[in-house]
Amino acid sequence: MEKFINALKLQNINSLLPIQELSYRSILANKNIIIQSPTGSGKTLAYLLPIFKKTDTSSKQVQTLILAPTHELAVQIIDQIRLLNKNSDNNLNCTTLIGGVNINKQIETLKKNKPHIVVATTGRALELILKKKLSAHTIKTLIIDEADTLLTKNQREDILKIKQSLQRDVQIVCCSATIGSQLKDDIKLILTEPVFISTEETVNKNIEHKFILTEQRKKFDELRAFLNKEVPKKSLIFINNNHEVETIVSKLQHHNFKAIGLTSAQDKQKRSNAMMQFRSGKSNILVSSDISARGLDVPDISHIFNLDLPKNSNDYIHRAGRTARGINSGVSIGIVTQGEEKLLKEYEKNLKIIFSQIC
């Protein structure tokens, strides 16, 4: 463990966060785990640290499969694995398997690199397992990141098929910021006698929740005025409609803001380029659909804006959770009409948070 602590110090992480300490021994003991902890609380490292510890690097077999709901989160996880691998001087191989990328090249990578850890989107993982190109029988641990997304109706069947292809004694770890009654029922389909690990809080206490009350036609003007006045370091702006993302980006660029867009309708390369520009600071405003709400970890996002409010409290907390990562603080701002205020009341009731108005 000591070499991993030293590796984390090279990433300016000087101590383990509560969820990381709580998860470590249970995952090492090969128990089925449900990890619930607020966004930004360190869930990725909570499972990666024990996985690194128990991976047999002398073997040339896939031992851990990590499933992620989006290309962006899969890339983010693999980047964290590679950084931890490098800083700990570990001899561990890993690769990503995502849709929209040439599958033959991925098959060749599996043959050539013989990864110990595979990070994949669900559809591509299942496809390669069915083609017998990804060896399911060697996998000892299955990680389901953002379980509340992956176990929805759209992907639940694929998850079950993947689980059925694995050994009966495979360890399964489910991670989520929020776990409602429906998700608990879904988890029962794949997990037996899980250990539930939680930090009690489900909402990151380092996030301030605020709102600006305006008319629909004045929403962009209010956003622009705030950006000019406060000059946030990095901002993430959420819009419900993919088609509106480029419109808002164009308007922001017209007013000399360094903005870029990210939507599920874009191809993988364009999405990768957008994230690269945002992470590097070349663009300090990212306008996005909900594709960015799940697991995205850009440490210096100071402000979240909702030009459109999400439909439920769970989606709101995932959006807001893109700020205040780790020990940082942040602000989540809804730019709302009078008719949308009822949604804020719903968030307050369900999440036990308070919105303050910006006048």
Coordinates of C-alpha atoms in Angstrom, one line a residue:
M1 CA 0.0 0.0 0.0
E2 CA 2.9 2.4 0.8
K3 CA 4.1 2.6 -2.8
F4 CA 0.5 3.6 -3.9
I5 CA 0.3 6.3 -1.2
N6 CA 3.6 7.7 -2.5
A7 CA 2.2 7.5 -6.0
L8 CA -0.8 9.5 -4.9
K9 CA 1.4 12.2 -3.4
L10 CA 2.9 12.7 -6.9
Q11 CA -0.7 13.6 -7.8
N12 CA -0.9 16.0 -4.9
I13 CA -3.1 13.6 -3.0
N14 CA -1.7 13.5 0.5
S15 CA -4.2 11.2 2.3
L16 CA -7.0 8.8 1.4
L17 CA -10.5 10.1 1.4
P18 CA -13.1 8.3 3.7
I19 CA -14.7 6.2 0.9
Q20 CA -11.2 5.0 -0.2
E21 CA -10.3 3.9 3.3
L22 CA -13.7 2.2 3.8
S23 CA -13.6 0.3 0.5
Y24 CA -10.0 -0.9 0.5
R25 CA -10.1 -4.0 2.8
S26 CA -13.5 -5.2 1.5
I27 CA -12.4 -5.2 -2.1
L28 CA -9.1 -6.9 -1.3
A29 CA -11.2 -9.6 0.5
N30 CA -13.1 -10.3 -2.8
K31 CA -16.4 -9.3 -1.3
N32 CA -19.3 -8.1 -3.5
I33 CA -19.5 -4.3 -2.8
I34 CA -21.9 -1.5 -3.3
I35 CA -20.1 1.9 -3.0
Q36 CA -22.3 4.9 -2.4
S37 CA -20.6 8.2 -2.0
P38 CA -21.2 11.8 -3.2
T39 CA -19.9 13.0 -6.5
G40 CA -16.3 14.1 -6.3
S41 CA -15.5 12.0 -3.2
G42 CA -12.9 9.7 -4.9
K43 CA -14.9 6.6 -5.9
T44 CA -12.6 5.8 -8.8
L45 CA -9.5 5.5 -6.6
A46 CA -11.7 3.7 -4.0
Y47 CA -11.8 0.6 -6.3
L48 CA -8.5 1.2 -8.3
L49 CA -6.2 1.1 -5.2
P50 CA -7.2 -2.4 -4.1
I51 CA -7.5 -3.6 -7.7
F52 CA -3.8 -2.6 -8.2
K53 CA -2.8 -4.3 -5.0
K54 CA -4.4 -7.7 -5.9
T55 CA -3.6 -7.8 -9.7
D56 CA -1.1 -10.5 -10.5
T57 CA 1.2 -8.7 -13.0
S58 CA 3.1 -11.9 -13.8
S59 CA 0.0 -13.2 -15.4
K60 CA -0.9 -12.4 -19.0
Q61 CA -4.7 -12.6 -18.5
V62 CA -7.5 -10.0 -18.1
Q63 CA -8.3 -10.0 -14.4
T64 CA -10.5 -6.9 -14.0
L65 CA -13.2 -5.5 -16.3
I66 CA -14.4 -2.0 -15.5
L67 CA -17.6 -0.9 -17.2
A68 CA -18.3 2.8 -17.8
P69 CA -21.4 4.5 -19.3
T70 CA -19.6 6.9 -21.7
H71 CA -16.5 7.1 -23.8
E72 CA -15.3 10.1 -21.8
L73 CA -15.5 8.3 -18.4
A74 CA -13.8 5.2 -19.8
V75 CA -10.9 7.4 -21.1
Q76 CA -10.7 9.2 -17.7
I77 CA -10.5 6.0 -15.8
I78 CA -7.8 4.6 -18.1
D79 CA -5.8 7.8 -17.7
Q80 CA -6.0 7.5 -13.9
I81 CA -4.9 3.8 -14.1
R82 CA -1.9 4.8 -16.3
L83 CA -0.9 7.6 -14.0
L84 CA -1.1 5.4 -10.9
N85 CA 0.8 2.7 -12.8
K86 CA 3.6 5.1 -13.8
N87 CA 3.9 6.7 -10.4
S88 CA 3.9 3.4 -8.5
D89 CA 6.4 1.8 -10.8
N90 CA 3.9 -1.0 -11.4
N91 CA 4.2 -3.3 -14.4
L92 CA 0.5 -3.4 -15.1
N93 CA -1.1 -3.4 -18.6
C94 CA -4.5 -1.8 -19.4
T95 CA -6.6 -0.8 -22.4
T96 CA -9.9 0.7 -23.3
L97 CA -12.6 -0.9 -25.4
I98 CA -15.2 1.6 -26.5
G99 CA -17.8 1.8 -29.3
G100 CA -17.2 3.9 -32.4
V101 CA -13.6 2.7 -32.6
N102 CA -12.3 0.1 -35.1
I103 CA -13.0 -3.2 -33.4
N104 CA -10.3 -5.1 -35.3
K105 CA -7.6 -2.7 -33.9
Q106 CA -9.0 -3.4 -30.4
I107 CA -8.8 -7.1 -31.0
E108 CA -5.2 -6.7 -32.1
T109 CA -4.5 -4.7 -28.9
L110 CA -5.9 -7.4 -26.7
K111 CA -3.7 -10.0 -28.4
K112 CA -0.6 -7.9 -28.3
N113 CA -0.7 -6.0 -25.0
K114 CA -2.4 -8.8 -22.9
P115 CA -4.0 -6.3 -20.5
H116 CA -4.6 -7.0 -16.8
I117 CA -7.3 -4.4 -16.6
V118 CA -9.9 -3.5 -19.3
V119 CA -12.0 -0.4 -19.2
A120 CA -15.0 -0.7 -21.5
T121 CA -18.3 0.6 -22.6
T122 CA -21.0 -2.1 -22.1
G123 CA -21.9 -2.7 -25.7
R124 CA -18.3 -3.1 -26.9
A125 CA -17.4 -5.4 -24.0
L126 CA -20.3 -7.7 -24.6
E127 CA -19.6 -7.8 -28.4
L128 CA -16.0 -8.8 -27.8
I129 CA -17.0 -11.4 -25.2
L130 CA -19.5 -13.0 -27.6
K131 CA -16.8 -13.0 -30.3
K132 CA -14.5 -14.7 -27.8
K133 CA -11.9 -12.0 -28.2
L134 CA -12.2 -10.8 -24.6
S135 CA -11.6 -13.8 -22.3
A136 CA -14.5 -13.7 -19.8
H137 CA -13.4 -16.8 -17.9
T138 CA -10.2 -15.1 -16.5
I139 CA -12.0 -12.0 -15.1
K140 CA -12.0 -12.1 -11.4
T141 CA -13.5 -8.7 -10.7
L142 CA -16.3 -6.8 -12.5
I143 CA -16.6 -3.0 -11.7
I144 CA -19.8 -1.3 -12.7
D145 CA -19.1 2.4 -12.5
E146 CA -22.1 4.9 -12.4
A147 CA -24.3 1.9 -11.7
D148 CA -27.5 4.0 -11.7
T149 CA -26.9 4.7 -15.4
L150 CA -25.6 1.3 -16.5
L151 CA -28.4 -0.7 -14.7
T152 CA -31.2 1.3 -16.4
K153 CA -33.4 -0.6 -18.8
N154 CA -31.3 0.4 -21.8
Q155 CA -28.2 -1.4 -20.7
R156 CA -29.3 -3.8 -17.9
E157 CA -29.8 -6.7 -20.3
D158 CA -26.2 -6.3 -21.7
I159 CA -24.9 -6.2 -18.1
L160 CA -26.7 -9.4 -17.2
K161 CA -25.3 -11.1 -20.3
I162 CA -21.8 -10.0 -19.4
K163 CA -22.3 -11.3 -15.9
Q164 CA -23.6 -14.6 -17.1
S165 CA -20.5 -15.1 -19.2
L166 CA -18.2 -14.7 -16.2
Q167 CA -17.2 -17.2 -13.6
R168 CA -19.9 -17.8 -10.9
D169 CA -17.6 -16.6 -8.1
V170 CA -16.6 -13.3 -9.9
Q171 CA -16.4 -10.3 -7.5
I172 CA -18.7 -7.5 -8.5
V173 CA -18.3 -3.9 -7.3
C174 CA -21.1 -1.3 -8.1
C175 CA -20.4 2.4 -7.6
S176 CA -22.9 5.2 -7.6
A177 CA -23.4 8.7 -6.1
T178 CA -27.1 7.9 -5.4
I179 CA -28.8 4.6 -4.8
G180 CA -32.6 4.7 -4.9
S181 CA -35.1 1.9 -4.4
Q182 CA -35.2 1.0 -8.2
L183 CA -31.4 0.7 -8.3
K184 CA -31.4 -1.5 -5.2
D185 CA -33.9 -3.8 -7.0
D186 CA -31.7 -3.8 -10.2
I187 CA -28.5 -4.5 -8.2
K188 CA -30.2 -7.6 -6.7
L189 CA -30.3 -9.1 -10.2
I190 CA -26.5 -9.3 -10.3
L191 CA -25.3 -9.2 -6.7
T192 CA -25.7 -11.7 -3.8
E193 CA -25.0 -10.6 -0.2
P194 CA -23.2 -7.4 -1.1
V195 CA -21.4 -5.3 1.5
F196 CA -22.8 -1.7 1.4
I197 CA -20.2 1.0 1.9
S198 CA -21.3 4.5 2.3
T199 CA -20.0 7.8 3.6
E200 CA -23.6 8.6 4.8
E201 CA -23.8 11.8 2.9
T202 CA -25.2 11.6 -0.6
V203 CA -24.7 15.2 -1.5
N204 CA -21.3 16.9 -1.7
K205 CA -21.3 19.5 1.1
N206 CA -18.7 21.6 -0.7
I207 CA -21.2 22.7 -3.4
E208 CA -23.2 25.9 -3.1
H209 CA -26.6 25.7 -4.9
K210 CA -27.9 29.0 -6.3
F211 CA -30.4 30.2 -8.9
I212 CA -31.0 33.3 -11.1
L213 CA -34.7 34.0 -11.8
T214 CA -35.4 35.4 -15.3
E215 CA -37.5 35.0 -18.4
Q216 CA -36.8 32.3 -21.0
R217 CA -35.7 34.8 -23.6
K218 CA -33.3 36.4 -21.2
K219 CA -31.5 33.3 -20.0
F220 CA -28.4 33.7 -22.2
D221 CA -28.1 37.3 -21.3
E222 CA -28.1 36.4 -17.6
L223 CA -25.4 33.8 -18.2
R224 CA -23.3 36.2 -20.2
A225 CA -23.6 38.9 -17.5
F226 CA -22.5 36.5 -14.8
L227 CA -19.5 35.2 -16.8
N228 CA -18.4 38.8 -17.4
K229 CA -18.8 39.8 -13.8
E230 CA -17.4 36.8 -12.0
V231 CA -15.0 35.4 -14.6
P232 CA -15.1 31.8 -13.4
K233 CA -11.9 29.7 -13.8
K234 CA -13.7 26.9 -15.6
S235 CA -17.4 26.6 -16.3
L236 CA -19.6 23.7 -17.4
I237 CA -22.9 24.7 -18.9
F238 CA -25.7 22.1 -19.2
I239 CA -28.4 22.1 -21.8
N240 CA -31.0 19.4 -22.3
N241 CA -31.2 19.5 -26.1
N242 CA -28.2 18.4 -28.2
H243 CA -29.2 20.7 -31.0
E244 CA -29.0 23.8 -28.8
V245 CA -25.4 23.1 -27.6
E246 CA -23.7 24.5 -30.8
T247 CA -26.1 27.5 -30.8
I248 CA -25.0 28.5 -27.3
V249 CA -21.3 27.8 -28.1
S250 CA -21.6 30.1 -31.2
K251 CA -23.2 32.9 -29.1
L252 CA -20.5 32.6 -26.4
Q253 CA -17.7 32.7 -29.0
H254 CA -19.4 35.7 -30.6
H255 CA -19.0 37.5 -27.3
N256 CA -15.3 36.4 -27.1
F257 CA -15.7 33.6 -24.6
K258 CA -13.4 30.5 -25.1
A259 CA -16.2 28.0 -25.3
I260 CA -16.5 24.5 -26.9
G261 CA -19.4 22.0 -27.1
L262 CA -19.8 18.4 -26.2
T263 CA -22.8 16.2 -27.1
S264 CA -23.6 12.5 -27.6
A265 CA -24.3 13.2 -31.3
Q266 CA -20.6 14.1 -32.0
D267 CA -18.2 11.4 -33.2
K268 CA -15.6 10.1 -30.8
Q269 CA -12.7 12.2 -32.2
K270 CA -14.7 15.4 -31.8
R271 CA -15.7 14.6 -28.3
S272 CA -12.1 13.7 -27.4
N273 CA -10.8 17.0 -28.9
A274 CA -13.4 18.9 -26.9
M275 CA -12.4 17.3 -23.6
M276 CA -8.7 17.9 -24.4
Q277 CA -9.3 21.6 -25.0
F278 CA -11.3 21.9 -21.9
R279 CA -8.9 20.1 -19.6
S280 CA -5.9 22.0 -21.0
G281 CA -7.6 25.4 -20.5
K282 CA -7.5 26.3 -24.2
S283 CA -11.3 26.5 -23.8
N284 CA -12.5 27.4 -20.2
I285 CA -16.2 26.9 -20.9
L286 CA -17.7 23.6 -21.9
V287 CA -21.3 23.6 -23.1
S288 CA -22.7 20.1 -22.9
S289 CA -25.7 17.7 -22.9
D290 CA -26.0 15.2 -20.1
I291 CA -23.1 13.2 -21.5
S292 CA -20.8 15.2 -19.2
A293 CA -22.8 14.6 -16.1
R294 CA -21.6 11.1 -15.3
G295 CA -18.2 10.7 -13.7
L296 CA -16.4 13.6 -15.5
D297 CA -13.5 14.7 -13.3
V298 CA -11.9 18.0 -14.3
P299 CA -10.5 19.2 -11.0
D300 CA -10.7 22.9 -11.6
I301 CA -14.3 23.4 -12.6
S302 CA -15.5 26.2 -10.4
H303 CA -19.0 26.8 -11.7
I304 CA -21.9 24.6 -13.1
F305 CA -24.7 26.3 -15.0
N306 CA -28.0 24.8 -15.8
L307 CA -29.6 26.7 -18.7
D308 CA -32.1 23.9 -18.7
L309 CA -32.9 22.1 -15.5
P310 CA -32.7 18.3 -15.5
K311 CA -35.9 16.3 -15.1
N312 CA -35.1 14.8 -11.7
S313 CA -33.1 15.3 -8.5
N314 CA -30.7 12.4 -9.3
D315 CA -29.7 14.0 -12.6
Y316 CA -29.3 17.3 -10.9
I317 CA -26.9 16.0 -8.3
H318 CA -24.8 14.3 -11.0
R319 CA -24.6 17.6 -12.9
A320 CA -23.7 19.7 -9.9
G321 CA -21.2 17.1 -8.9
R322 CA -18.8 18.0 -11.7
T323 CA -17.6 20.8 -9.5
A324 CA -16.1 20.6 -6.0
R325 CA -14.0 17.6 -6.8
G326 CA -12.0 16.1 -3.9
I327 CA -11.5 18.8 -1.3
N328 CA -12.3 21.7 -3.6
S329 CA -15.5 23.8 -3.4
G330 CA -17.7 24.9 -6.2
V331 CA -21.0 26.6 -7.2
S332 CA -24.0 25.1 -9.1
I333 CA -26.3 27.8 -10.6
G334 CA -29.7 27.2 -12.2
I335 CA -30.9 30.0 -14.6
V336 CA -34.6 29.4 -14.3
T337 CA -38.0 30.8 -15.1
Q338 CA -40.8 31.2 -12.6
G339 CA -42.4 28.0 -13.9
E340 CA -39.2 26.1 -13.3
E341 CA -38.9 27.1 -9.6
K342 CA -41.1 24.1 -8.7
L343 CA -38.2 21.8 -9.8
L344 CA -35.8 23.6 -7.5
K345 CA -38.3 22.9 -4.7
E346 CA -38.3 19.2 -5.6
Y347 CA -34.5 19.1 -5.6
E348 CA -34.4 20.8 -2.2
K349 CA -36.9 18.3 -0.7
N350 CA -35.3 15.2 -2.2
L351 CA -31.6 16.1 -1.7
K352 CA -31.9 18.1 1.5
I353 CA -30.2 21.1 0.0
I354 CA -31.1 24.9 -0.1
F355 CA -31.0 27.1 -3.2
S356 CA -30.1 30.8 -2.6
Q357 CA -31.2 33.4 -5.2
I358 CA -28.7 35.6 -7.0
C359 CA -30.3 39.0 -7.3

